[in-house]
PDB file of C-alpha atoms in Angstrom:
ATOM      1  CA  MET U 292     125.965  90.197  92.480  1.00  0.00           C
ATOM      2  CA  ASP U 293     125.911  87.633  95.294  1.00  0.00           C
ATOM      3  CA  ARG U 294     122.863  86.208  97.036  1.00  0.00           C
ATOM      4  CA  SER U 295     122.903  88.610  99.966  1.00  0.00           C
ATOM      5  CA  GLU U 296     122.980  91.614  97.624  1.00  0.00           C
ATOM      6  CA  LEU U 297     120.323  90.265  95.287  1.00  0.00           C
ATOM      7  CA  ALA U 298     117.783  88.976  97.803  1.00  0.00           C
ATOM      8  CA  PRO U 299     116.453  92.395  98.965  1.00  0.00           C
ATOM      9  CA  LEU U 300     115.815  93.313  95.323  1.00  0.00           C
ATOM     10  CA  ILE U 301     113.400  90.402  94.807  1.00  0.00           C
ATOM     11  CA  ASP U 302     109.667  90.524  95.509  1.00  0.00           C
ATOM     12  CA  HIS U 303     108.957  86.792  95.890  1.00  0.00           C
ATOM     13  CA  THR U 304     105.425  86.543  94.532  1.00  0.00           C
ATOM     14  CA  VAL U 305     102.287  84.442  94.811  1.00  0.00           C
ATOM     15  CA  LEU U 306      99.198  85.983  93.170  1.00  0.00           C
ATOM     16  CA  GLY U 307      97.387  83.240  91.286  1.00  0.00           C
ATOM     17  CA  PRO U 308      93.595  82.956  91.499  1.00  0.00           C
ATOM     18  CA  GLU U 309      93.839  79.804  93.634  1.00  0.00           C
ATOM     19  CA  THR U 310      96.360  81.211  96.118  1.00  0.00           C
ATOM     20  CA  SER U 311      95.658  79.882  99.612  1.00  0.00           C
ATOM     21  CA  MET U 312      97.057  80.975 102.951  1.00  0.00           C
ATOM     22  CA  ALA U 313      99.230  77.856 102.867  1.00  0.00           C
ATOM     23  CA  ASP U 314     100.716  79.128  99.597  1.00  0.00           C
ATOM     24  CA  VAL U 315     101.274  82.548 101.137  1.00  0.00           C
ATOM     25  CA  ARG U 316     102.989  81.056 104.178  1.00  0.00           C
ATOM     26  CA  THR U 317     105.287  79.047 101.904  1.00  0.00           C
ATOM     27  CA  VAL U 318     106.310  82.245 100.123  1.00  0.00           C
ATOM     28  CA  LEU U 319     106.773  84.066 103.423  1.00  0.00           C
ATOM     29  CA  ASP U 320     108.946  81.249 104.769  1.00  0.00           C
ATOM     30  CA  ALA U 321     111.186  81.491 101.712  1.00  0.00           C
ATOM     31  CA  ALA U 322     111.288  85.285 101.852  1.00  0.00           C
ATOM     32  CA  GLN U 323     112.206  85.215 105.523  1.00  0.00           C
ATOM     33  CA  GLU U 324     114.859  82.534 105.063  1.00  0.00           C
ATOM     34  CA  HIS U 325     116.553  84.211 102.109  1.00  0.00           C
ATOM     35  CA  GLY U 326     116.011  87.912 102.884  1.00  0.00           C
ATOM     36  CA  MET U 327     113.555  88.624 100.074  1.00  0.00           C
ATOM     37  CA  ASN U 328     110.400  90.727 100.089  1.00  0.00           C
ATOM     38  CA  ALA U 329     106.999  89.122  99.400  1.00  0.00           C
ATOM     39  CA  CYS U 330     104.176  90.150  97.076  1.00  0.00           C
ATOM     40  CA  ILE U 331     100.896  88.580  98.172  1.00  0.00           C
ATOM     41  CA  PRO U 332      97.124  88.987  97.689  1.00  0.00           C
ATOM     42  CA  PRO U 333      95.422  91.722  99.737  1.00  0.00           C
ATOM     43  CA  TYR U 334      93.226  89.295 101.679  1.00  0.00           C
ATOM     44  CA  ALA U 335      96.313  87.662 103.201  1.00  0.00           C
ATOM     45  CA  LEU U 336      97.980  90.798 104.582  1.00  0.00           C
ATOM     46  CA  GLU U 337      96.864  90.728 108.202  1.00  0.00           C
ATOM     47  CA  GLU U 338      97.710  87.073 108.715  1.00  0.00           C
ATOM     48  CA  ALA U 339     100.982  87.495 106.812  1.00  0.00           C
ATOM     49  CA  ASN U 340     101.968  90.387 109.049  1.00  0.00           C
ATOM     50  CA  ASP U 341     101.409  88.261 112.118  1.00  0.00           C
ATOM     51  CA  TYR U 342     103.158  85.266 110.592  1.00  0.00           C
ATOM     52  CA  ALA U 343     106.262  87.049 109.236  1.00  0.00           C
ATOM     53  CA  PRO U 344     106.440  90.561 110.711  1.00  0.00           C
ATOM     54  CA  ASP U 345     109.988  91.163 109.468  1.00  0.00           C
ATOM     55  CA  VAL U 346     109.204  90.530 105.789  1.00  0.00           C
ATOM     56  CA  THR U 347     108.503  93.566 103.619  1.00  0.00           C
ATOM     57  CA  LEU U 348     105.028  93.003 102.178  1.00  0.00           C
ATOM     58  CA  ALA U 349     103.813  94.281  98.837  1.00  0.00           C
ATOM     59  CA  THR U 350     100.288  93.714  97.607  1.00  0.00           C
ATOM     60  CA  VAL U 351      98.314  94.447  94.459  1.00  0.00           C
ATOM     61  CA  ILE U 352      95.576  96.989  93.746  1.00  0.00           C
ATOM     62  CA  GLY U 353      93.099  96.853  90.857  1.00  0.00           C
ATOM     63  CA  PHE U 354      94.612  93.512  89.939  1.00  0.00           C
ATOM     64  CA  PRO U 355      94.988  92.121  87.349  1.00  0.00           C
ATOM     65  CA  HIS U 356      93.133  94.270  84.770  1.00  0.00           C
ATOM     66  CA  GLY U 357      93.113  97.752  86.347  1.00  0.00           C
ATOM     67  CA  GLN U 358      89.462  98.373  85.480  1.00  0.00           C
ATOM     68  CA  ASN U 359      88.126  99.125  88.964  1.00  0.00           C
ATOM     69  CA  ASP U 360      86.566 102.511  89.643  1.00  0.00           C
ATOM     70  CA  HIS U 361      89.142 104.999  90.898  1.00  0.00           C
ATOM     71  CA  ASP U 362      87.390 105.324  94.275  1.00  0.00           C
ATOM     72  CA  VAL U 363      87.540 101.559  94.678  1.00  0.00           C
ATOM     73  CA  LYS U 364      91.272 101.524  93.916  1.00  0.00           C
ATOM     74  CA  ARG U 365      91.925 104.298  96.409  1.00  0.00           C
ATOM     75  CA  ARG U 366      89.865 102.555  99.092  1.00  0.00           C
ATOM     76  CA  GLU U 367      91.523  99.231  98.325  1.00  0.00           C
ATOM     77  CA  GLY U 368      94.916 100.862  98.746  1.00  0.00           C
ATOM     78  CA  VAL U 369      94.005 102.428 102.079  1.00  0.00           C
ATOM     79  CA  LEU U 370      92.624  99.138 103.392  1.00  0.00           C
ATOM     80  CA  ALA U 371      95.753  97.302 102.262  1.00  0.00           C
ATOM     81  CA  TRP U 372      98.007  99.822 103.989  1.00  0.00           C
ATOM     82  CA  LYS U 373      96.001  99.556 107.199  1.00  0.00           C
ATOM     83  CA  ALA U 374      96.162  95.753 106.958  1.00  0.00           C
ATOM     84  CA  GLY U 375      99.951  95.875 106.902  1.00  0.00           C
ATOM     85  CA  ALA U 376     101.122  96.410 103.328  1.00  0.00           C
ATOM     86  CA  ASP U 377     104.504  98.116 103.062  1.00  0.00           C
ATOM     87  CA  GLU U 378     104.161  98.743  99.313  1.00  0.00           C
ATOM     88  CA  LEU U 379     101.331  98.788  96.757  1.00  0.00           C
ATOM     89  CA  ASP U 380     101.504  97.596  93.141  1.00  0.00           C
ATOM     90  CA  VAL U 381      98.576  99.186  91.258  1.00  0.00           C
ATOM     91  CA  VAL U 382      97.450  98.352  87.721  1.00  0.00           C
ATOM     92  CA  ILE U 383      96.695 101.384  85.564  1.00  0.00           C
ATOM     93  CA  ASN U 384      93.417 101.675  83.698  1.00  0.00           C
ATOM     94  CA  ILE U 385      94.788 100.340  80.425  1.00  0.00           C
ATOM     95  CA  GLY U 386      91.609 101.097  78.501  1.00  0.00           C
ATOM     96  CA  ARG U 387      91.688 104.757  79.468  1.00  0.00           C
ATOM     97  CA  LEU U 388      95.368 104.987  78.574  1.00  0.00           C
ATOM     98  CA  LYS U 389      94.780 103.464  75.144  1.00  0.00           C
ATOM     99  CA  ALA U 390      91.888 105.867  74.578  1.00  0.00           C
ATOM    100  CA  GLY U 391      94.241 108.784  75.198  1.00  0.00           C
ATOM    101  CA  ASP U 392      92.632 109.816  78.481  1.00  0.00           C
ATOM    102  CA  ASN U 393      95.941 110.612  80.132  1.00  0.00           C
ATOM    103  CA  ASP U 394      94.407 112.984  82.683  1.00  0.00           C
ATOM    104  CA  ALA U 395      92.129 110.253  84.046  1.00  0.00           C
ATOM    105  CA  VAL U 396      95.030 107.817  84.340  1.00  0.00           C
ATOM    106  CA  ARG U 397      97.173 110.377  86.139  1.00  0.00           C
ATOM    107  CA  ALA U 398      94.358 111.525  88.439  1.00  0.00           C
ATOM    108  CA  GLU U 399      93.492 107.979  89.488  1.00  0.00           C
ATOM    109  CA  LEU U 400      97.115 107.237  90.360  1.00  0.00           C
ATOM    110  CA  ALA U 401      97.550 110.557  92.146  1.00  0.00           C
ATOM    111  CA  GLU U 402      94.505 109.847  94.324  1.00  0.00           C
ATOM    112  CA  LEU U 403      96.004 106.577  95.481  1.00  0.00           C
ATOM    113  CA  VAL U 404      99.488 107.979  96.032  1.00  0.00           C
ATOM    114  CA  ALA U 405      98.049 110.821  98.118  1.00  0.00           C
ATOM    115  CA  ALA U 406      95.890 108.450 100.172  1.00  0.00           C
ATOM    116  CA  VAL U 407      98.677 106.242 101.564  1.00  0.00           C
ATOM    117  CA  PRO U 408     102.053 106.927 103.198  1.00  0.00           C
ATOM    118  CA  ILE U 409     103.772 103.960 101.533  1.00  0.00           C
ATOM    119  CA  PRO U 410     105.446 103.492  98.123  1.00  0.00           C
ATOM    120  CA  VAL U 411     103.163 102.930  95.135  1.00  0.00           C
ATOM    121  CA  LYS U 412     104.441 101.008  92.111  1.00  0.00           C
ATOM    122  CA  VAL U 413     102.499 101.468  88.874  1.00  0.00           C
ATOM    123  CA  ILE U 414     101.960  98.351  86.754  1.00  0.00           C
ATOM    124  CA  ILE U 415     101.655  99.466  83.138  1.00  0.00           C
ATOM    125  CA  GLU U 416     101.296  95.979  81.522  1.00  0.00           C
ATOM    126  CA  THR U 417     103.860  96.551  78.782  1.00  0.00           C
ATOM    127  CA  ALA U 418     102.806  93.552  76.671  1.00  0.00           C
ATOM    128  CA  LEU U 419      99.544  95.335  75.864  1.00  0.00           C
ATOM    129  CA  LEU U 420     101.047  98.731  75.027  1.00  0.00           C
ATOM    130  CA  THR U 421     102.843 100.392  72.154  1.00  0.00           C
ATOM    131  CA  ASP U 422     106.064 102.238  72.935  1.00  0.00           C
ATOM    132  CA  GLU U 423     104.173 105.536  72.692  1.00  0.00           C
ATOM    133  CA  GLU U 424     101.645 104.266  75.222  1.00  0.00           C
ATOM    134  CA  LYS U 425     104.424 103.058  77.522  1.00  0.00           C
ATOM    135  CA  HIS U 426     105.886 106.562  77.526  1.00  0.00           C
ATOM    136  CA  ARG U 427     102.488 108.052  78.380  1.00  0.00           C
ATOM    137  CA  ALA U 428     101.923 105.520  81.145  1.00  0.00           C
ATOM    138  CA  CYS U 429     105.295 106.336  82.693  1.00  0.00           C
ATOM    139  CA  GLU U 430     104.619 110.070  82.370  1.00  0.00           C
ATOM    140  CA  ALA U 431     101.358 109.568  84.275  1.00  0.00           C
ATOM    141  CA  ALA U 432     103.209 107.686  87.018  1.00  0.00           C
ATOM    142  CA  VAL U 433     105.730 110.509  87.333  1.00  0.00           C
ATOM    143  CA  ALA U 434     103.002 113.172  87.395  1.00  0.00           C
ATOM    144  CA  ALA U 435     101.195 111.213  90.122  1.00  0.00           C
ATOM    145  CA  ASP U 436     104.419 111.023  92.181  1.00  0.00           C
ATOM    146  CA  ALA U 437     104.468 107.224  92.168  1.00  0.00           C
ATOM    147  CA  SER U 438     107.624 105.596  93.505  1.00  0.00           C
ATOM    148  CA  MET U 439     108.244 102.985  90.801  1.00  0.00           C
ATOM    149  CA  VAL U 440     106.916 101.631  87.524  1.00  0.00           C
ATOM    150  CA  LYS U 441     106.416  97.914  86.992  1.00  0.00           C
ATOM    151  CA  THR U 442     106.373  96.043  83.706  1.00  0.00           C
ATOM    152  CA  SER U 443     103.681  93.419  84.097  1.00  0.00           C
ATOM    153  CA  THR U 444     101.054  91.635  86.156  1.00  0.00           C
ATOM    154  CA  GLY U 445     102.147  88.250  84.876  1.00  0.00           C
ATOM    155  CA  PHE U 446      98.608  87.632  83.639  1.00  0.00           C
ATOM    156  CA  ALA U 447      98.948  89.051  80.115  1.00  0.00           C
ATOM    157  CA  GLU U 448     100.863  87.305  77.374  1.00  0.00           C
ATOM    158  CA  GLY U 449     104.430  88.512  77.593  1.00  0.00           C
ATOM    159  CA  GLY U 450     106.377  89.944  80.514  1.00  0.00           C
ATOM    160  CA  ALA U 451     109.453  91.997  81.234  1.00  0.00           C
ATOM    161  CA  THR U 452     111.871  92.718  78.392  1.00  0.00           C
ATOM    162  CA  ILE U 453     115.221  94.463  78.326  1.00  0.00           C
ATOM    163  CA  GLU U 454     113.856  97.092  75.936  1.00  0.00           C
ATOM    164  CA  ASP U 455     110.913  97.928  78.175  1.00  0.00           C
ATOM    165  CA  VAL U 456     113.068  98.180  81.276  1.00  0.00           C
ATOM    166  CA  GLU U 457     115.413 100.561  79.465  1.00  0.00           C
ATOM    167  CA  LEU U 458     112.489 102.709  78.321  1.00  0.00           C
ATOM    168  CA  MET U 459     110.778 102.797  81.705  1.00  0.00           C
ATOM    169  CA  SER U 460     113.956 103.492  83.666  1.00  0.00           C
ATOM    170  CA  GLU U 461     114.105 106.905  82.009  1.00  0.00           C
ATOM    171  CA  TYR U 462     111.156 107.868  84.217  1.00  0.00           C
ATOM    172  CA  ARG U 463     111.182 106.001  87.523  1.00  0.00           C
ATOM    173  CA  PRO U 464     112.909 103.042  89.190  1.00  0.00           C
ATOM    174  CA  VAL U 465     111.628  99.871  87.515  1.00  0.00           C
ATOM    175  CA  LYS U 466     110.288  96.620  88.902  1.00  0.00           C
ATOM    176  CA  ALA U 467     110.814  93.992  86.216  1.00  0.00           C
ATOM    177  CA  SER U 468     108.078  91.408  86.553  1.00  0.00           C
ATOM    178  CA  GLY U 469     106.718  88.674  84.336  1.00  0.00           C
ATOM    179  CA  GLY U 470     108.788  85.765  83.078  1.00  0.00           C
ATOM    180  CA  VAL U 471     111.939  86.417  85.120  1.00  0.00           C
ATOM    181  CA  GLY U 472     112.846  82.934  86.294  1.00  0.00           C
ATOM    182  CA  SER U 473     116.609  82.627  86.587  1.00  0.00           C
ATOM    183  CA  TYR U 474     119.627  84.426  87.977  1.00  0.00           C
ATOM    184  CA  ASP U 475     120.857  85.308  84.486  1.00  0.00           C
ATOM    185  CA  GLU U 476     117.479  86.742  83.510  1.00  0.00           C
ATOM    186  CA  ALA U 477     117.281  88.741  86.719  1.00  0.00           C
ATOM    187  CA  MET U 478     120.782  90.135  86.226  1.00  0.00           C
ATOM    188  CA  ALA U 479     119.956  91.113  82.652  1.00  0.00           C
ATOM    189  CA  MET U 480     116.987  93.129  83.934  1.00  0.00           C
ATOM    190  CA  LEU U 481     119.061  94.793  86.639  1.00  0.00           C
ATOM    191  CA  GLU U 482     121.806  95.634  84.155  1.00  0.00           C
ATOM    192  CA  ALA U 483     119.156  97.187  81.885  1.00  0.00           C
ATOM    193  CA  GLY U 484     118.119  99.527  84.687  1.00  0.00           C
ATOM    194  CA  ALA U 485     115.654  97.615  86.886  1.00  0.00           C
ATOM    195  CA  GLU U 486     115.948  98.111  90.634  1.00  0.00           C
ATOM    196  CA  ARG U 487     113.511  95.401  91.705  1.00  0.00           C
ATOM    197  CA  ILE U 488     112.556  91.957  90.395  1.00  0.00           C
ATOM    198  CA  GLY U 489     109.073  90.505  90.796  1.00  0.00           C
ATOM    199  CA  ALA U 490     109.018  86.734  90.436  1.00  0.00           C
ATOM    200  CA  SER U 491     107.377  83.573  91.692  1.00  0.00           C
ATOM    201  CA  SER U 492     110.797  81.981  91.186  1.00  0.00           C
ATOM    202  CA  GLY U 493     112.650  84.009  93.791  1.00  0.00           C
ATOM    203  CA  VAL U 494     114.319  80.994  95.379  1.00  0.00           C
ATOM    204  CA  GLU U 495     115.422  79.607  92.004  1.00  0.00           C
ATOM    205  CA  ILE U 496     116.853  82.999  91.056  1.00  0.00           C
ATOM    206  CA  LEU U 497     118.882  83.136  94.267  1.00  0.00           C
ATOM    207  CA  GLU U 498     120.073  79.560  93.885  1.00  0.00           C
ATOM    208  CA  GLY U 499     121.729  80.602  90.656  1.00  0.00           C
ATOM    209  CA  ALA U 500     123.549  83.500  92.296  1.00  0.00           C
ATOM    210  CA  PRO U 501     127.086  83.206  93.651  1.00  0.00           C
ATOM    211  CA  GLU U 502     127.283  82.857  97.408  1.00  0.00           C
TER     212      GLU U 502
END
């Protein structure tokens, strides 16, 4: 896969707790130059839209732990959409999932999906889940009519793995995120079934791709 084919599959990401608007603009510049998408904090959406109106903008909801009240997540998603987000990446309530409260997980996701007219990706944080829990998380995403499932926030120990991408791709298109830092790693995820890559190393990934 050459650079022009790979670039639109990358969400070039900056989500650290110290992320400034200067950091966001740096990511937007790279995304615009190389044809990538950008994944940025919610507070930066309006300025980012003005700064780089042609870049597809994803943002995060309930990030990074997913423990917000469901009404807060829904409201956060609506505000992000109105501020210019093209896609939302929402963290599931991992505690509820682990407790077996599948209905609450599904209902929370369904509320958000129904509240916005843009794609919702569901971050299931695979490093914290058993395979059985991963299946249940993906089933909840499907039942809620989410557009994609995403491996990781990048803030738990462990990130995307080939095995998790293969499992998740049985349910929905997968965004492989967390620890993907090179062209070879990105291609391995895509070959395993991922359709999107989330990475702070988007430029480095593309530099390793054939022109």
